mmCIF file of C-alpha atoms and ligand atoms in Angstrom:
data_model
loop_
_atom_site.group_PDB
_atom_site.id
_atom_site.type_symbol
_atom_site.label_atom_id
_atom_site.label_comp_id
_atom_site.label_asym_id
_atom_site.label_seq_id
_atom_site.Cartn_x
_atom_site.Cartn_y
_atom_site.Cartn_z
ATOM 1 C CA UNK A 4 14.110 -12.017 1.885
ATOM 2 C CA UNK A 5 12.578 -9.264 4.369
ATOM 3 C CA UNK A 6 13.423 -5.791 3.081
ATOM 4 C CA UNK A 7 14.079 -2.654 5.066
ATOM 5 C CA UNK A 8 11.142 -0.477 5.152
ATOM 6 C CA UNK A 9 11.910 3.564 5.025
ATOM 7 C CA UNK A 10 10.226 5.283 6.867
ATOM 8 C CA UNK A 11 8.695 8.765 6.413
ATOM 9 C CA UNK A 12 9.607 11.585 5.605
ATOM 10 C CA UNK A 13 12.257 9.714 3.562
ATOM 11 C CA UNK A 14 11.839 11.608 -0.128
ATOM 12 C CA UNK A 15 11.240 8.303 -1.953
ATOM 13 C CA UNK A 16 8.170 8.539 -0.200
ATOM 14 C CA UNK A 17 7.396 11.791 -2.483
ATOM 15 C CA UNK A 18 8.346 10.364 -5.448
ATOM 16 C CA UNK A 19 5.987 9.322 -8.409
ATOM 17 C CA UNK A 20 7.011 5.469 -9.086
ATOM 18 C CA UNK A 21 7.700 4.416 -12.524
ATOM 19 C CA UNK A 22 5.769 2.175 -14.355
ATOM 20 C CA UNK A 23 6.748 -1.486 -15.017
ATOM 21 C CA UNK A 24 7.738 -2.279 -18.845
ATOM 22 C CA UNK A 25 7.591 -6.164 -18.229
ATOM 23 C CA UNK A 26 7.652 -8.403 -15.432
ATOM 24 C CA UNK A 27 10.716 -9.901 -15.212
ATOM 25 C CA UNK A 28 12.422 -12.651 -13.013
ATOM 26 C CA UNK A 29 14.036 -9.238 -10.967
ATOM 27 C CA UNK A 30 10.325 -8.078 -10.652
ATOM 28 C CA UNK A 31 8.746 -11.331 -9.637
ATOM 29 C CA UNK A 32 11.358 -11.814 -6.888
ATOM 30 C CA UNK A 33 10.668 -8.239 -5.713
ATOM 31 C CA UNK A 34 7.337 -9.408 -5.152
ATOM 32 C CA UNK A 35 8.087 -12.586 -3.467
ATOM 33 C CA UNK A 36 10.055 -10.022 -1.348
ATOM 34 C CA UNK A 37 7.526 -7.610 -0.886
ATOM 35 C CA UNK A 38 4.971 -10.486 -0.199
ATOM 36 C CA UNK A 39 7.566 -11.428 2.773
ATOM 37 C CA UNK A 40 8.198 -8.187 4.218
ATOM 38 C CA UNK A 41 4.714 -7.609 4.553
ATOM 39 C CA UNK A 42 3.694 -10.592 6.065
ATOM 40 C CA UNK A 43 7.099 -10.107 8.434
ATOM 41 C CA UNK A 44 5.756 -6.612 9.605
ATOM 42 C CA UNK A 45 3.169 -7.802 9.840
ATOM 43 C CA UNK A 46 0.883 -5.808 7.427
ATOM 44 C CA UNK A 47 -1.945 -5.665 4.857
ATOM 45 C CA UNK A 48 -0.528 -4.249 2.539
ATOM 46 C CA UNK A 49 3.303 -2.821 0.864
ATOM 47 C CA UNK A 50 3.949 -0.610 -2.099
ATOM 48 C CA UNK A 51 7.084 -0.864 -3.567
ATOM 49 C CA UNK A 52 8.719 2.618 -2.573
ATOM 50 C CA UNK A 53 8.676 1.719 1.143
ATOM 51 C CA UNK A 54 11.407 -0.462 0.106
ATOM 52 C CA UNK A 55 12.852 2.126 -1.713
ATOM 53 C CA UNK A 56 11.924 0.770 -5.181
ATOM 54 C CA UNK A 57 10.535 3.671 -6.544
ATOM 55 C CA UNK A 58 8.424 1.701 -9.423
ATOM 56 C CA UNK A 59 4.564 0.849 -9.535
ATOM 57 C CA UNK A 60 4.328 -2.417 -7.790
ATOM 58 C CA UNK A 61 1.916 -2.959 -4.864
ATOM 59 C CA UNK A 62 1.399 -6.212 -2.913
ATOM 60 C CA UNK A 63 -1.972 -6.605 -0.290
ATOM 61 C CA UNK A 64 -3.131 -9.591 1.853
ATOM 62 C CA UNK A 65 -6.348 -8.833 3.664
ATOM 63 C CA UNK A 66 -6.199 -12.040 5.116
ATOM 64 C CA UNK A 67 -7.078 -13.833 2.287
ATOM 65 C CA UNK A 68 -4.007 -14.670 1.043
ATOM 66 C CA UNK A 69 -1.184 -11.928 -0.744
ATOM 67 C CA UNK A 70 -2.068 -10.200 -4.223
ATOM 68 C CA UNK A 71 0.363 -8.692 -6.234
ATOM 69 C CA UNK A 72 -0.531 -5.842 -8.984
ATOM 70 C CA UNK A 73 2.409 -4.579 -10.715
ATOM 71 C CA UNK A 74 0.823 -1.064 -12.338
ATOM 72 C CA UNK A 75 -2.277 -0.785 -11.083
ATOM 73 C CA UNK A 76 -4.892 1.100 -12.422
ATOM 74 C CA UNK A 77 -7.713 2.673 -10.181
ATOM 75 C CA UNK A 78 -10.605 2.178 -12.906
ATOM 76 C CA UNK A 79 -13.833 3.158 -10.709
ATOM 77 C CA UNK A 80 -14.459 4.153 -7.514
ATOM 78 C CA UNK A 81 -17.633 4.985 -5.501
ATOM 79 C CA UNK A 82 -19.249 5.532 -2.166
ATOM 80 C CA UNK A 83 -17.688 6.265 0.512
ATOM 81 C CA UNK A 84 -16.301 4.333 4.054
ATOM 82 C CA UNK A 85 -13.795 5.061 7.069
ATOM 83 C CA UNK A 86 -11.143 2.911 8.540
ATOM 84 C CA UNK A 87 -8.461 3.892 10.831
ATOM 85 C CA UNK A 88 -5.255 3.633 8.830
ATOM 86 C CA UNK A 89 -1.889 3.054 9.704
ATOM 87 C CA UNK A 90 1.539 2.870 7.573
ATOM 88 C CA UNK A 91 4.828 1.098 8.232
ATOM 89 C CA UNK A 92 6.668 3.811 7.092
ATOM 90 C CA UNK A 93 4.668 5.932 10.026
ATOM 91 C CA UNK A 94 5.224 3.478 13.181
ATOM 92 C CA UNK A 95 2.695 4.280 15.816
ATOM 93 C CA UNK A 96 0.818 6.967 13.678
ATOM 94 C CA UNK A 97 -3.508 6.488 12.920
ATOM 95 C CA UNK A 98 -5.724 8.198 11.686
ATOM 96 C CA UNK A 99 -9.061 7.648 10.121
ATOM 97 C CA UNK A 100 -9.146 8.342 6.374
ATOM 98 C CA UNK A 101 -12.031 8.552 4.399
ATOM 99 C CA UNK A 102 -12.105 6.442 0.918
ATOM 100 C CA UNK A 103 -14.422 4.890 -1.938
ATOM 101 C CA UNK A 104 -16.058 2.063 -0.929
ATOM 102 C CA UNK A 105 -16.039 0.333 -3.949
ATOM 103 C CA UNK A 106 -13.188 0.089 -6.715
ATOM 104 C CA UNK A 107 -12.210 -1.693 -9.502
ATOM 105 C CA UNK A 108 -8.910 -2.074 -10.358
ATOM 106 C CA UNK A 109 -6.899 -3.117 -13.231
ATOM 107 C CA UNK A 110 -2.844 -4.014 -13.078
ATOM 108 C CA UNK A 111 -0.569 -6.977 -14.067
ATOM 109 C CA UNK A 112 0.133 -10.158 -11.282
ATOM 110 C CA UNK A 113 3.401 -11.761 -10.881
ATOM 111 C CA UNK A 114 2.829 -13.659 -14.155
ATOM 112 C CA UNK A 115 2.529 -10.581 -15.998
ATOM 113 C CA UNK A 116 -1.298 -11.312 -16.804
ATOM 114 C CA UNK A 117 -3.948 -8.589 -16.837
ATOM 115 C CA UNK A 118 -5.979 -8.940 -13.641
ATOM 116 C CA UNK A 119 -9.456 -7.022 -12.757
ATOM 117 C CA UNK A 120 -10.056 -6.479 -9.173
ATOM 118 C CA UNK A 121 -13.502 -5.521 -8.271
ATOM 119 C CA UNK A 122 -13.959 -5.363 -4.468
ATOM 120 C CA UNK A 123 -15.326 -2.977 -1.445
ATOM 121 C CA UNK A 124 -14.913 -2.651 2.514
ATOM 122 C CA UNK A 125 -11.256 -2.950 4.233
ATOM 123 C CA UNK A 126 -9.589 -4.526 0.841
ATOM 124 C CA UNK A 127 -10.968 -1.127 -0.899
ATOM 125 C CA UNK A 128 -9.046 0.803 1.389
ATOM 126 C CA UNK A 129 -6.305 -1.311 1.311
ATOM 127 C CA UNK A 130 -6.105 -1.207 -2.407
ATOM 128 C CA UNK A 131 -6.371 3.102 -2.599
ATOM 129 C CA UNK A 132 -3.629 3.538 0.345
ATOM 130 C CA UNK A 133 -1.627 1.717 -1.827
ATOM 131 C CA UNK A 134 -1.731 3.286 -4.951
ATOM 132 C CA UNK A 135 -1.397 6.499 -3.086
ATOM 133 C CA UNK A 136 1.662 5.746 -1.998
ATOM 134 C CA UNK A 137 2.924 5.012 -6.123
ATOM 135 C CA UNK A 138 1.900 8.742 -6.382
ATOM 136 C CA UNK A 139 3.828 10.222 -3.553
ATOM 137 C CA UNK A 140 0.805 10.359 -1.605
ATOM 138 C CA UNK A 141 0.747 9.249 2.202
ATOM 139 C CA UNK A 142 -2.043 8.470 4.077
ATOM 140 C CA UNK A 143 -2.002 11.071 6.744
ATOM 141 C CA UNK A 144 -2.172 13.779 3.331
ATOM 142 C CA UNK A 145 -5.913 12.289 3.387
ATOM 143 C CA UNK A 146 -6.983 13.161 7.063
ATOM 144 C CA UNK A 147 -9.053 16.008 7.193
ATOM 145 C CA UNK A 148 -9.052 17.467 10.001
ATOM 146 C CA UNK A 149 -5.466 16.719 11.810
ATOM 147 C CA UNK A 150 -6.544 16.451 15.191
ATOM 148 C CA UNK A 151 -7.528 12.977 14.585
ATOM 149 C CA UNK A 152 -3.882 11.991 13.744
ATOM 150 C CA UNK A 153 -3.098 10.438 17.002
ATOM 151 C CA UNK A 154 0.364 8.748 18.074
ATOM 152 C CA UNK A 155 -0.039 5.386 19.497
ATOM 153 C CA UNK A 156 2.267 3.068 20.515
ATOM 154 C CA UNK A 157 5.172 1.446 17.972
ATOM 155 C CA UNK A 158 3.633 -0.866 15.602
ATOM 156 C CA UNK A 159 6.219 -3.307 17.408
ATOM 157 C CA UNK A 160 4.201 -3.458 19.731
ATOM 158 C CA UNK A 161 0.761 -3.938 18.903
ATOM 159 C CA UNK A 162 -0.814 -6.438 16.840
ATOM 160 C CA UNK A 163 -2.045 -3.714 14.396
ATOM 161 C CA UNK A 164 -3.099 -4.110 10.904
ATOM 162 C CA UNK A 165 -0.777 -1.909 9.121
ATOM 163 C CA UNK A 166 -0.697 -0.977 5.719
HETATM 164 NI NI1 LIG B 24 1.396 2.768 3.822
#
């Protein structure tokens, strides 16, 4: 099922999410839901409190095919990279943000296994905008200098990879 996505400033947005005790049947199908709504949008990537679940579970599809980490862990990060970001809770808002290159990240996956994710380049970024958004964080918070925020047309329509 495709969820509604909020969209900024809605509070949830602000909100730390919770963790995950266990991955239940009602967590898995959030996924599955997440995993559609995403690839509906269409987007990269979806954390849970842009469908106003405020709980740590983060879904991302570079392309690749959809991963889901359900409390993920940012374990290591290095170097540095820029990509012009986008959010579907910001329709029609980029900016570029500068992030690690690398990370490794640890979390659970819809079968409630432990799962390492070592990776670098756009699924990097991908991955941090993500977790920011589990700790109230949104991606424009990251631009430095806001005069590079610039207002493009709705998401609607372009074919933009949003996150
Ligand atoms: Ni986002």
């Amino acid at each position: 099922m495709v969820l509604k996505i909020i969209k900024f400033p809605n509070p949830i947005l602000r909100k730390k999410a919770k963790l995950v005790k266990k991955v239940t049947p009602v967590i898995i199908q959030l996924i599955d839901d997440m995993i559609e709504t995403m690839h509906a949008a269409p987007g990269v990537g979806l954390a849970a409190p842009q469908v106003k679940k405020s709980i740590q579970v983060i879904v991302v599809d570079p392309g690749s095919g959809a991963i889901a980490l359900v409390n993920p862990k940012l374990l290591e990060s290095s170097g540095c990279q820029i990509f012009t970001e986008g959010c579907l809770c910001l329709p029609g808002v980029e900016a570029p943000v500068e992030r690690a290159s690398h990370v490794k990240v640890k979390g659970l996956d819809r079968d409630g296994e432990e799962i390492t994710i070592t990776t670098d380049g756009f699924l990097a970024t991908i991955l941090q905008h993500e977790i920011d958004h589990l700790e109230g964080i949104v991606f424009i918070d990251r631009v430095k200098d806001p005069s590079l925020i610039k207002y493009v047309k709705p998401a609607k329509e372009k074919k933009e990879e949003l996150l």
